[in-house]
Coordinates of C-alpha atoms (C1' of nucleotides) in Angstrom, one line a residue:
Chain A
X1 CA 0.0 0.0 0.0
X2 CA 1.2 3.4 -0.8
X3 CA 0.6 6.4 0.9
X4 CA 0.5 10.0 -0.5
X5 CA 1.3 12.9 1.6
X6 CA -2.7 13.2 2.1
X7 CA -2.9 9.4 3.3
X8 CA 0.4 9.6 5.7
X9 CA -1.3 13.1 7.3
X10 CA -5.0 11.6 7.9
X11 CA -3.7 8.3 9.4
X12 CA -0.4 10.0 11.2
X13 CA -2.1 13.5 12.2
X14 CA 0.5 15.0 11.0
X15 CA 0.3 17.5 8.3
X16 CA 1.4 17.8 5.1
X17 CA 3.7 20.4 5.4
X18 CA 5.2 19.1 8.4
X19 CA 5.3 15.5 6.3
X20 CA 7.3 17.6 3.4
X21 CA 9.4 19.4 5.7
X22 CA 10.7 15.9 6.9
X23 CA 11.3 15.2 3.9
X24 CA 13.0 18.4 3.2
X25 CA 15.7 17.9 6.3
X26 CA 16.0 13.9 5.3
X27 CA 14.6 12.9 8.7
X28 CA 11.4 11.3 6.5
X29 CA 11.9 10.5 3.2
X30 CA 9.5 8.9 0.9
X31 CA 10.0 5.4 -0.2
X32 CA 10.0 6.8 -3.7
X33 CA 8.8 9.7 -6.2
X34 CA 6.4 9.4 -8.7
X35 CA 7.0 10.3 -12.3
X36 CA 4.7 13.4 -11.2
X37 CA 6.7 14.2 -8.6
X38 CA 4.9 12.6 -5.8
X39 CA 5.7 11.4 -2.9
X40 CA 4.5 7.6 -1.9
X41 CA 5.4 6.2 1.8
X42 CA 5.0 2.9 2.4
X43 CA 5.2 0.3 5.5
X44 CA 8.7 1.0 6.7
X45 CA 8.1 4.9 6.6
X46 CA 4.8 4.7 8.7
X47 CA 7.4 2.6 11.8
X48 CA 9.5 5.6 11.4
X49 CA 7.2 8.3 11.7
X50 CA 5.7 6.7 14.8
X51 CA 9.5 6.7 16.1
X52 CA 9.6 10.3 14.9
X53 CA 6.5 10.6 17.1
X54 CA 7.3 9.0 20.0
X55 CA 11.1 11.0 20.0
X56 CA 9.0 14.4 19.4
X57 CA 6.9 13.9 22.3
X58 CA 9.5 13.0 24.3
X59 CA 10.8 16.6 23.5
X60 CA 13.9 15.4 21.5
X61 CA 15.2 18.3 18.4
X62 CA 14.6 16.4 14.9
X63 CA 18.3 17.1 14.2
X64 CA 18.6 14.5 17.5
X65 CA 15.7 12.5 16.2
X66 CA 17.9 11.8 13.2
X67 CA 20.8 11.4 14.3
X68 CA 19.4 8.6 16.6
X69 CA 17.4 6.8 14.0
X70 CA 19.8 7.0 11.3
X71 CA 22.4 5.7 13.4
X72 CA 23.0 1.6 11.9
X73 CA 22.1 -0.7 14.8
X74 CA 18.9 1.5 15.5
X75 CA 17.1 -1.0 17.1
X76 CA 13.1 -0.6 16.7
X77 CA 11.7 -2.6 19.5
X78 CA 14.7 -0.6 22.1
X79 CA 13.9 1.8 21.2
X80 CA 10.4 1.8 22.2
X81 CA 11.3 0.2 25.3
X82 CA 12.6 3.1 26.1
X83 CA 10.1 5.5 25.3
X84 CA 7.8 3.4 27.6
X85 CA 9.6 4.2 30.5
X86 CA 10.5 7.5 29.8
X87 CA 6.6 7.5 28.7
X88 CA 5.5 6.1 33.0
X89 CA 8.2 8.6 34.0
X90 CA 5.9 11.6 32.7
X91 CA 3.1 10.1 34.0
X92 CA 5.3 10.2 37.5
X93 CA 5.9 14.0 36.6
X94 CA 2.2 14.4 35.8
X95 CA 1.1 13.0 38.7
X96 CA 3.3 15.7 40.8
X97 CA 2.2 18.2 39.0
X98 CA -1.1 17.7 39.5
X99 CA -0.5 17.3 43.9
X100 CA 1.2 20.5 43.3
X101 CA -2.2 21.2 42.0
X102 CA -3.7 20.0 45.1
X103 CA -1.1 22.3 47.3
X104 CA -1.9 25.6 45.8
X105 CA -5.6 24.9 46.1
X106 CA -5.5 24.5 49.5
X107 CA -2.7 27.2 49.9
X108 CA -5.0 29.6 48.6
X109 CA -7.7 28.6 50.5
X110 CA -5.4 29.2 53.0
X111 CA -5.7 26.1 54.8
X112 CA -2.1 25.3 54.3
X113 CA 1.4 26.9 54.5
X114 CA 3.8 26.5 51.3
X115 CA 6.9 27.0 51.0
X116 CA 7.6 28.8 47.3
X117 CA 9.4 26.8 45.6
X118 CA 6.9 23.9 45.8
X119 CA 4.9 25.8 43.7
X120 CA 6.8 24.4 40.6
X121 CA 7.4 20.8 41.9
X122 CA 7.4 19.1 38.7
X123 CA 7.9 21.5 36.0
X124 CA 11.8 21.4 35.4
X125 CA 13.7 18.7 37.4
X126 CA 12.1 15.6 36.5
X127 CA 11.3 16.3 32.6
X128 CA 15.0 17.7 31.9
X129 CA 16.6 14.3 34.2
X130 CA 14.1 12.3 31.7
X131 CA 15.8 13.9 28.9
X132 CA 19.3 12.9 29.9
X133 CA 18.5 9.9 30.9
X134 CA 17.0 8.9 27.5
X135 CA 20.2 10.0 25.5
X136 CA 21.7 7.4 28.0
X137 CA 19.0 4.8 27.8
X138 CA 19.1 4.9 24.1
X139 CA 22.6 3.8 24.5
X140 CA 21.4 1.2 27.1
X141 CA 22.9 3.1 30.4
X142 CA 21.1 4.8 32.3
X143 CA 22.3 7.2 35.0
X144 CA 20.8 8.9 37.8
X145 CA 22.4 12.4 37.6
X146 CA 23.8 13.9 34.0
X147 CA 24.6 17.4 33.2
X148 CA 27.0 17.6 30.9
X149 CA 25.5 14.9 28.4
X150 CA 23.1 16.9 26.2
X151 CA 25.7 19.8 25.7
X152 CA 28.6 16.9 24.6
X153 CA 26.1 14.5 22.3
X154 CA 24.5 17.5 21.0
X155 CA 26.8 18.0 18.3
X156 CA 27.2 14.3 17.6
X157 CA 27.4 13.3 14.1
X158 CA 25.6 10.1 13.0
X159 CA 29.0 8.1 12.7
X160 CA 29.4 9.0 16.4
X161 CA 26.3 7.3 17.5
X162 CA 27.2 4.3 15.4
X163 CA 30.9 4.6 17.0
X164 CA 29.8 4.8 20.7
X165 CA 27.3 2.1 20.4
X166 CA 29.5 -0.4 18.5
X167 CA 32.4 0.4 21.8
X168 CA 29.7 -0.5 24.1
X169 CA 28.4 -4.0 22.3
X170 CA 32.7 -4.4 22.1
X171 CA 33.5 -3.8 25.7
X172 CA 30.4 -5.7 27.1
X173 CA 31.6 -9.1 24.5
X174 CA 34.6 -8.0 26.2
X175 CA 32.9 -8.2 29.8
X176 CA 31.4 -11.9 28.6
X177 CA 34.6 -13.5 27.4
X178 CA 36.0 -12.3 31.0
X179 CA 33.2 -14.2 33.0
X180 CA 33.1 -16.8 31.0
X181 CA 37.1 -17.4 31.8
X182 CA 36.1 -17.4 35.1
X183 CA 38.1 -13.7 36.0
X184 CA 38.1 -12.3 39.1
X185 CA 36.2 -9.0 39.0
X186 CA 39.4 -7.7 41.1
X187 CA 42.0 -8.9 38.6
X188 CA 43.9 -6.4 36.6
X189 CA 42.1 -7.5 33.1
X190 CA 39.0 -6.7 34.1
X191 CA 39.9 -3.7 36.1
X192 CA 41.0 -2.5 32.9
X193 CA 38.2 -3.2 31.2
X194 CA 36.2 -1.5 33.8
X195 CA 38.3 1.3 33.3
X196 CA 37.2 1.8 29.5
X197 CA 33.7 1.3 30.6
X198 CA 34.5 4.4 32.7
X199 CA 35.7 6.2 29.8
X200 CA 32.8 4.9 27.7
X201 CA 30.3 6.3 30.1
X202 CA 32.0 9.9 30.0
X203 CA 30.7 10.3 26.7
X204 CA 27.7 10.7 27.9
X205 CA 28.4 11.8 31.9
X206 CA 31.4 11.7 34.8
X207 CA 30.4 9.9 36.8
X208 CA 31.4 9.9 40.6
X209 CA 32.6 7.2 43.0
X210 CA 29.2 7.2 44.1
X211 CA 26.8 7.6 41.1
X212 CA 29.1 5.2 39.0
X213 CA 28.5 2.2 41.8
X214 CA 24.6 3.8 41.8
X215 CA 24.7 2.9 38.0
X216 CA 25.7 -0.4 38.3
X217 CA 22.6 -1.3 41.0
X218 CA 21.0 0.8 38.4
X219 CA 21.4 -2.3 36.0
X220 CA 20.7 -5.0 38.1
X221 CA 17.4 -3.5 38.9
X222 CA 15.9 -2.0 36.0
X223 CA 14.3 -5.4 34.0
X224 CA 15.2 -3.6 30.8
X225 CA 19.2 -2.8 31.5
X226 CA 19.3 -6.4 32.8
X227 CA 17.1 -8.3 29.8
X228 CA 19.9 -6.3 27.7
X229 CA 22.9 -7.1 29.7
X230 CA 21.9 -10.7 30.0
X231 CA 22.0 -11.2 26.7
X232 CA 25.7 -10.8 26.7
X233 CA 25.8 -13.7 29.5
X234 CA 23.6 -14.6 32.0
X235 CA 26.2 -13.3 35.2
X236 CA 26.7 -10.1 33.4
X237 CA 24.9 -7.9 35.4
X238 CA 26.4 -8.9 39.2
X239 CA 29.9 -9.3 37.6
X240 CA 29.5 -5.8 36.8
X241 CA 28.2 -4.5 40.0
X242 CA 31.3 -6.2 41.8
X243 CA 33.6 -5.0 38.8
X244 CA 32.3 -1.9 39.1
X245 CA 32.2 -1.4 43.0
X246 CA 36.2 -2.0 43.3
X247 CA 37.2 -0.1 40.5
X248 CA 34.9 2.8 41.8
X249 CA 36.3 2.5 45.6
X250 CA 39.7 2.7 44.2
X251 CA 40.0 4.8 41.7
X252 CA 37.0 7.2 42.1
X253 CA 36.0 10.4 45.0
Chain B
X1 CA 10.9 38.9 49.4
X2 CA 12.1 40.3 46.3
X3 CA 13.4 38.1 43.6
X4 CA 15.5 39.0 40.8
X5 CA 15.1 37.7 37.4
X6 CA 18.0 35.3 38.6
X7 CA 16.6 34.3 41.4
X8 CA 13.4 33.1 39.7
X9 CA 14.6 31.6 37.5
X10 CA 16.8 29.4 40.1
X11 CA 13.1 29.0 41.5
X12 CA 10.6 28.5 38.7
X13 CA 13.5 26.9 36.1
X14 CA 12.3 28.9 33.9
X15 CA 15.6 30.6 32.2
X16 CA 16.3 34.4 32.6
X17 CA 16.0 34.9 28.9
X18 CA 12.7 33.5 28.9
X19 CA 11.9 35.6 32.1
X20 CA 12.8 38.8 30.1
X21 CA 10.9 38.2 27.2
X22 CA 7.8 37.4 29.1
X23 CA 7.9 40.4 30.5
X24 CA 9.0 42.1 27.2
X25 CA 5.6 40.7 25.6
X26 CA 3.3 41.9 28.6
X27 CA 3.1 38.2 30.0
X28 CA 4.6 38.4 33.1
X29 CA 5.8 42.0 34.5
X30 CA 7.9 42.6 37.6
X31 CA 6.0 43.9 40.3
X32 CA 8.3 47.0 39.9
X33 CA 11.7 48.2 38.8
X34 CA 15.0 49.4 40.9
X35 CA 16.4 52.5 40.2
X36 CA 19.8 50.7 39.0
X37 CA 16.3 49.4 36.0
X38 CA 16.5 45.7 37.7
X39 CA 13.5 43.5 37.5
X40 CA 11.9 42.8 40.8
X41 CA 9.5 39.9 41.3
X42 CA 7.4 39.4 44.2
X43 CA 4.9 36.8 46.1
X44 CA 1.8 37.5 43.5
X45 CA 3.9 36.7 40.2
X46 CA 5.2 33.5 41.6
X47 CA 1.6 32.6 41.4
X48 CA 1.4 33.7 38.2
X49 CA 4.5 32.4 36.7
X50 CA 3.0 29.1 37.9
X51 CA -0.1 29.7 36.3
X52 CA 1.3 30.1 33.2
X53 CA 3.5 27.0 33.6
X54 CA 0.8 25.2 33.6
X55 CA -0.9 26.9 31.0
X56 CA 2.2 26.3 29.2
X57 CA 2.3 22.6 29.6
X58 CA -0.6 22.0 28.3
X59 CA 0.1 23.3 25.4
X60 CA -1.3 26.8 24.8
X61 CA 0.1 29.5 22.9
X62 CA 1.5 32.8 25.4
X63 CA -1.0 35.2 23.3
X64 CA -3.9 33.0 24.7
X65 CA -2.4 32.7 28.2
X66 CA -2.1 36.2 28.5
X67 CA -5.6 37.4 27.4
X68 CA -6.8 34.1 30.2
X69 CA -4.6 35.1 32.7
X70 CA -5.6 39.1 32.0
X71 CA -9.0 38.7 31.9
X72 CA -10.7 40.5 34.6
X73 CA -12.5 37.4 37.0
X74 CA -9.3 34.8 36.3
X75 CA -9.8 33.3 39.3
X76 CA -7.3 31.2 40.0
X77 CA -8.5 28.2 42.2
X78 CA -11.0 27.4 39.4
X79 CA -8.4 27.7 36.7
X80 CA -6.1 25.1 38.7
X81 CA -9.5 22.5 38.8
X82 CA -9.1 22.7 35.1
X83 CA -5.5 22.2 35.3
X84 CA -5.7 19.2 37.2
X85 CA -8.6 18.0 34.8
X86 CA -6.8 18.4 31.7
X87 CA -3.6 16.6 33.4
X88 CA -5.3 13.5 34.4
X89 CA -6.3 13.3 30.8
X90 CA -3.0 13.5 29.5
X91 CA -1.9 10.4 31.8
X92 CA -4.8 8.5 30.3
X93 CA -3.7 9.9 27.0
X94 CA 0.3 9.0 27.8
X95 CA -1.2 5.3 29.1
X96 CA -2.4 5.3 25.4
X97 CA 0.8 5.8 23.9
X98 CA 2.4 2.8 26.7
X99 CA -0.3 0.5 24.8
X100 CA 0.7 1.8 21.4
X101 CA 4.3 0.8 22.0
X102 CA 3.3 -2.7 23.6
X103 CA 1.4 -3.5 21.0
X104 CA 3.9 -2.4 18.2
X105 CA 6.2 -4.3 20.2
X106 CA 4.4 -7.5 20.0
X107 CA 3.8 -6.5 16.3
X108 CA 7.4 -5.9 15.8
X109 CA 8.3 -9.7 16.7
X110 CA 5.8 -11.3 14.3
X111 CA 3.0 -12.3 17.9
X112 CA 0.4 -10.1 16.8
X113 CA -1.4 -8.2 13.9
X114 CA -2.0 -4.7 14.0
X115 CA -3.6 -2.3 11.5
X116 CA -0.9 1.1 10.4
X117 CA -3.8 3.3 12.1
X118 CA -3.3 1.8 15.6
X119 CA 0.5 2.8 15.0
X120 CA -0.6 6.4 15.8
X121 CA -2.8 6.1 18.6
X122 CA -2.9 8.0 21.5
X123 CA -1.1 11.6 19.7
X124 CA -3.1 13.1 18.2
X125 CA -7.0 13.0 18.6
X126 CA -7.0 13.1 22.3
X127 CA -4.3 15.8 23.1
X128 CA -6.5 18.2 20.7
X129 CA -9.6 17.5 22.1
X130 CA -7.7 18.5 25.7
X131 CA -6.8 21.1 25.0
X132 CA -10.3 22.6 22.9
X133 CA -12.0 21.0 25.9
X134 CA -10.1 23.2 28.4
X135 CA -10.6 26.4 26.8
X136 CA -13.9 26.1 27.2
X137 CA -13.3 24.7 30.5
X138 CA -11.6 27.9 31.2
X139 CA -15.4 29.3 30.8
X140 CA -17.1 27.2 32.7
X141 CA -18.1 24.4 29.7
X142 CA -16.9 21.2 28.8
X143 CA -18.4 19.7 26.2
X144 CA -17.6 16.2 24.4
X145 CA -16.6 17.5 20.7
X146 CA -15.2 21.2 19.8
X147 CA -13.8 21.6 16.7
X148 CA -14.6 25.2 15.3
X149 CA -13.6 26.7 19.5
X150 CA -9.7 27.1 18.7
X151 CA -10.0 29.3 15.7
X152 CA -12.8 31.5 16.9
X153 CA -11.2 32.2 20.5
X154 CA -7.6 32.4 18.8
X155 CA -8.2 36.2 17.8
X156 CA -10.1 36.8 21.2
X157 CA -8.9 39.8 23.3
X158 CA -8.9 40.4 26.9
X159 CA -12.0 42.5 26.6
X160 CA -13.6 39.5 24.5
X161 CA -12.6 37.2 27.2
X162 CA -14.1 39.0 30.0
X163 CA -17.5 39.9 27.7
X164 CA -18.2 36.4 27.7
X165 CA -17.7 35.4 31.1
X166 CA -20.1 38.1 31.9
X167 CA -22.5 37.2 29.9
X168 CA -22.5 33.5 31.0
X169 CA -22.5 35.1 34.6
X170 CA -25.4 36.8 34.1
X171 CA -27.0 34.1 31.9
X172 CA -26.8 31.8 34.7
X173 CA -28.4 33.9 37.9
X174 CA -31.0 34.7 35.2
X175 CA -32.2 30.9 35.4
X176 CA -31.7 31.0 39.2
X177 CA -33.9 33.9 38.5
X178 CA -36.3 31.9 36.6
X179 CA -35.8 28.6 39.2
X180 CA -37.3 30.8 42.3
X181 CA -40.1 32.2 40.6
X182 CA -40.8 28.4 40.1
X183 CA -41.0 28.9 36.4
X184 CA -41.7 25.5 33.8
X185 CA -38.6 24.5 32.1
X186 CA -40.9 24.4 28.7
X187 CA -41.9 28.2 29.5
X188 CA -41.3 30.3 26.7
X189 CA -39.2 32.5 29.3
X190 CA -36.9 29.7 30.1
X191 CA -36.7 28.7 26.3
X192 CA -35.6 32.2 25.7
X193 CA -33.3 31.7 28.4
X194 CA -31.8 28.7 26.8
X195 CA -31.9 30.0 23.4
X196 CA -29.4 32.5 24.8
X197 CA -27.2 30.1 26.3
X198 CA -27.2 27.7 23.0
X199 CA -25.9 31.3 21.7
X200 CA -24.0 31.1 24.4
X201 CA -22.1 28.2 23.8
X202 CA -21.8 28.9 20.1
X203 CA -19.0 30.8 21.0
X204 CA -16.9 28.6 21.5
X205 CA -18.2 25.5 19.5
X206 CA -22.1 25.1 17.7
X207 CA -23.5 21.7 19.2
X208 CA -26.3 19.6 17.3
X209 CA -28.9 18.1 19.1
X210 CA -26.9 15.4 21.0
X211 CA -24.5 17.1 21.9
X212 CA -25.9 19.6 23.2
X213 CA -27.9 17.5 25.6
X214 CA -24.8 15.4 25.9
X215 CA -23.3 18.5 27.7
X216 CA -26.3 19.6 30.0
X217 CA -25.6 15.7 31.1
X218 CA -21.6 16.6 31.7
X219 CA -22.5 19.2 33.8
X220 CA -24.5 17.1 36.2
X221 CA -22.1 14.5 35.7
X222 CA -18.5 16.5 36.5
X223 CA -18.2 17.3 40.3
X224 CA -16.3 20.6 39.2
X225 CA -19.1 22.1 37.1
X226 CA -21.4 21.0 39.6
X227 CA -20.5 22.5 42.2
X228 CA -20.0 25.9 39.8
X229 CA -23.7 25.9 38.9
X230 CA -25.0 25.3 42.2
X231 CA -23.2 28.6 43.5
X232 CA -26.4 30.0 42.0
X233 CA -29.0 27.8 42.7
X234 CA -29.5 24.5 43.8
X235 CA -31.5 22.8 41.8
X236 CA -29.9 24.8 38.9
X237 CA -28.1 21.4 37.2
X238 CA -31.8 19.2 37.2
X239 CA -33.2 22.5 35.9
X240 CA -30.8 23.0 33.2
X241 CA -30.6 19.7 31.9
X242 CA -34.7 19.6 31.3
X243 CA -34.8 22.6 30.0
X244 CA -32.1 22.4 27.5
X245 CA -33.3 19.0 26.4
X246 CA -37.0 20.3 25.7
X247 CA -34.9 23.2 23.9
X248 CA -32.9 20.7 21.5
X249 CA -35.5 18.3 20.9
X250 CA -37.4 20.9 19.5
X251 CA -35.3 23.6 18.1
X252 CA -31.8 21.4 16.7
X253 CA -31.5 18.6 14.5
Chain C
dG1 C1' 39.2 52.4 47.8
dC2 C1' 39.8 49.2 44.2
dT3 C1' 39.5 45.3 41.7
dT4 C1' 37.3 41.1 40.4
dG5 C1' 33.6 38.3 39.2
dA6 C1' 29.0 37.6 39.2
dC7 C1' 25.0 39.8 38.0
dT8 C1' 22.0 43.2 35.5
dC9 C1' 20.4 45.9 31.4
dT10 C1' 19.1 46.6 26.2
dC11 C1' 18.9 45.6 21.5
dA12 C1' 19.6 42.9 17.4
dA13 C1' 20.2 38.8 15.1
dG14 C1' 19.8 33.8 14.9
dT15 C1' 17.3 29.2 15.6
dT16 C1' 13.8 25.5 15.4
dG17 C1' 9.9 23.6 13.6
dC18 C1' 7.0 24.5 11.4
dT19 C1' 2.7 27.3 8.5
dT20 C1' 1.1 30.2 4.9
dG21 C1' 0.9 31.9 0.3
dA22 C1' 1.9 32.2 -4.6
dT23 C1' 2.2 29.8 -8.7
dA24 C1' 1.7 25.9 -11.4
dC25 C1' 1.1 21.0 -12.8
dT26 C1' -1.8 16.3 -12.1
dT27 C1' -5.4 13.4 -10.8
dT28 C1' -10.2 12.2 -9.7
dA29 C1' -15.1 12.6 -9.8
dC30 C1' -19.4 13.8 -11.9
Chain D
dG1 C1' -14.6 17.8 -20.2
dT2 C1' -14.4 20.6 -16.7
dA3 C1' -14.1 21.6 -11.9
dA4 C1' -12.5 20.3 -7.5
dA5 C1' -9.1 18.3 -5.0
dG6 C1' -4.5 17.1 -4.6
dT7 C1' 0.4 17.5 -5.8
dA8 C1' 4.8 20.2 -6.4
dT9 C1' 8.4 24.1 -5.3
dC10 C1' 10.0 28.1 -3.3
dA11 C1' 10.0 32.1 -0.4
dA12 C1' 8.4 34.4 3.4
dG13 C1' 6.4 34.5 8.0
dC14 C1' 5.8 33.2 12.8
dA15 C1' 6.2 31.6 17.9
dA16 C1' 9.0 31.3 21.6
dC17 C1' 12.9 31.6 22.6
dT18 C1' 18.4 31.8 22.7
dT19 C1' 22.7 33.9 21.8
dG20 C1' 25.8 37.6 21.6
dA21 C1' 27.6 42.3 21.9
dG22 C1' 28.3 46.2 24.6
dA23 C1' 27.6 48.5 28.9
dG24 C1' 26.3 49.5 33.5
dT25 C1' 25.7 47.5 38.8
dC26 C1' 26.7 45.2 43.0
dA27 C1' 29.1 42.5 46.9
dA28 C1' 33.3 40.5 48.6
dG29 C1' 38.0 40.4 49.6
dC30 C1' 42.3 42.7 49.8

DNA sequence: GCTTGACTCTCAAGTTGCTTGATACTTTAC
DNA sequence: GTAAAGTATCAAGCAACTTGAGAGTCAAGC
């Protein structure tokens, strides 16, 4: 079935011009042109405009957007695993906003003291961490504090996506050959290897001694992290939380 | 407590740029100046500033904030019901999307079939209707379907807002008016009465005959609105809802 | 009293993600 | 066979900011 920009705008709710301005930057480009000139979508474009979608609402720039899904091991179904949580995570930040709600009411009504900064509980803090911590998650790490990530990946290039994410399927085949030679996580290999992880994870965030041992419970209790991990090798994930916890003790502050 | 445009900013997170130009456009004005030409914000335009975060969040533009927020009888504690409303249906609306992505998931790995519609549910239709709903809302109305609302209110000014509110003020302690003197629904007086409010209403959206009996039924049904229209009379919400049905049985199509 | 650094101001230009409008060709429906 | 509806390109406009330049202000430490 092929879609014209008409089609593609009723079913998406997107317009037209926004469906040619895609087009336009390359983040949506039609499956083909007619000899009119036309543009027809098919299948695989209506996956990627729900992507597009779901990154939009998520309040992701389209030059991001692309950069993400153009990137070669773009993975569909991760993806969207991700925007589910960062998805319940708004819901989290809704439902503060809306007992901030609650506050003010009875504030005014004066039946309650408030201190003023409560009256923006949930505006900034949470939707800006959920930002970060998508850039992250897309990556499959997922921090608790970040500050400097958005300014660094924001001028990534879609090569550097690709490069960063094939570093981190490396270094975690890496982490698997390790375990599966029976290493201690104390031994010097895998100290070193801990040590790129390290590395790896400034691209995104530096962290401290104590958010980098907070990312590694991080892992272990998140389902997603540890499905993902897991299916490096089925120890992955406490390997790395004791891997992680020495190299952090000793080398970290 | 005074708080500079810094100082907010570290409060609200909204950033001092943004700070400035809302007060460059007439949105948001310090409560006064220094001599030194330093914005000064006090207790009553925290209030604000949180108003029109909220406002903001849900999407509407800062010309229509403004002429909300400037109209005369804004109250405040009503405004923050609506709020509150209009969030918990953006969680449903978010709760959407989670189903969207579990079902393109299981689509995604071959377990289910899904039709390229379903791809899109849950961003569009019911984020629109929020936010057409709410504007009405904003007056006191809710009804189920508003499309023509948003481009008749767009060029509404301040003195357009607070016209109408009036009128559906007055409008309504007429029929607690009409409700002492123990008047029929089916009078001709009430019918004139509700022709006025059908006229009313067409300010913001024309209903047919269902649905404008669909929204005399809202208002009984919605604790908010309830509790709005029995500030003038008691029995005002039975009263309403017979009258207006007599009126659309006989009068809309 | 003086410097330093953080903070403030204004004003102009740039940015993002579109929308609108002009002009012109193509397809569809009666 | 013609009108209505849909397509294209290209340029300009718009909302809500952000960024940058240039200049004055304030508070702390020496």
């Amino acid at each position: 079935m092929k879609y014209t920009v008409n089609k593609l705008s009723k079913l998406s709710g997107v317009s037209i011009s926004a469906i040619r301005f895609y087009d336009e930057i390359g983040l949506l480009k039609p499956t083909c042109r007619g000899e009119n000139g036309y543009r027809y979508y098919e299948q695989e474009q209506l996956f990627l405009l729900q992507q597009i979608l779901f990154f939009r609402e998520l309040g992701f720039q389209l030059s991001d957007i692309q950069k993400i899904i153009g990137s070669n091991d773009f993975d569909k179904v991760a993806a969207l695993g991700s925007h589910k949580r960062v998805l319940l995570q708004n819901i989290k930040r809704t439902k503060e906003l809306v007992n901030t709600i609650n506050k003010t009411i009875l504030y005014l009504k004066g039946k309650t003291t408030m201190k003023n900064e409560e009256l923006y509980y949930g505006f900034n803090s949470e939707k800006q961490a959920s930002y970060e911590k998508y850039l992250i998650d897309i990556s499959k790490v997922s921090p608790d504090v970040i500050y400097e990530s958005k300014e660094k990946i924001k001028n990534w290039k879609k090569a550097d996506w690709d490069r960063c994410h094939s570093e981190g399927d490396k270094l975690n085949k890496e982490f698997a050959v390790a375990i599966e030679n029976d290493l201690d996580p104390a031994s010097e290999t895998v100290q070193q290897l801990v040590k790129r992880h390290y590395e790896w994870i400034k691209n995104f965030w530096t962290p401290t001694k104590h958010t980098y041992i907070g990312l590694s419970n991080l892992y272990s209790e998140h389902e997603d992290f540890k499905k993902f991990y897991e299916r490096y090798n089925s120890h992955m994930i406490e390997f790395l939380v004791k891997a992680i916890k020495i190299f952090a003790e000793e080398n970290l502050s």
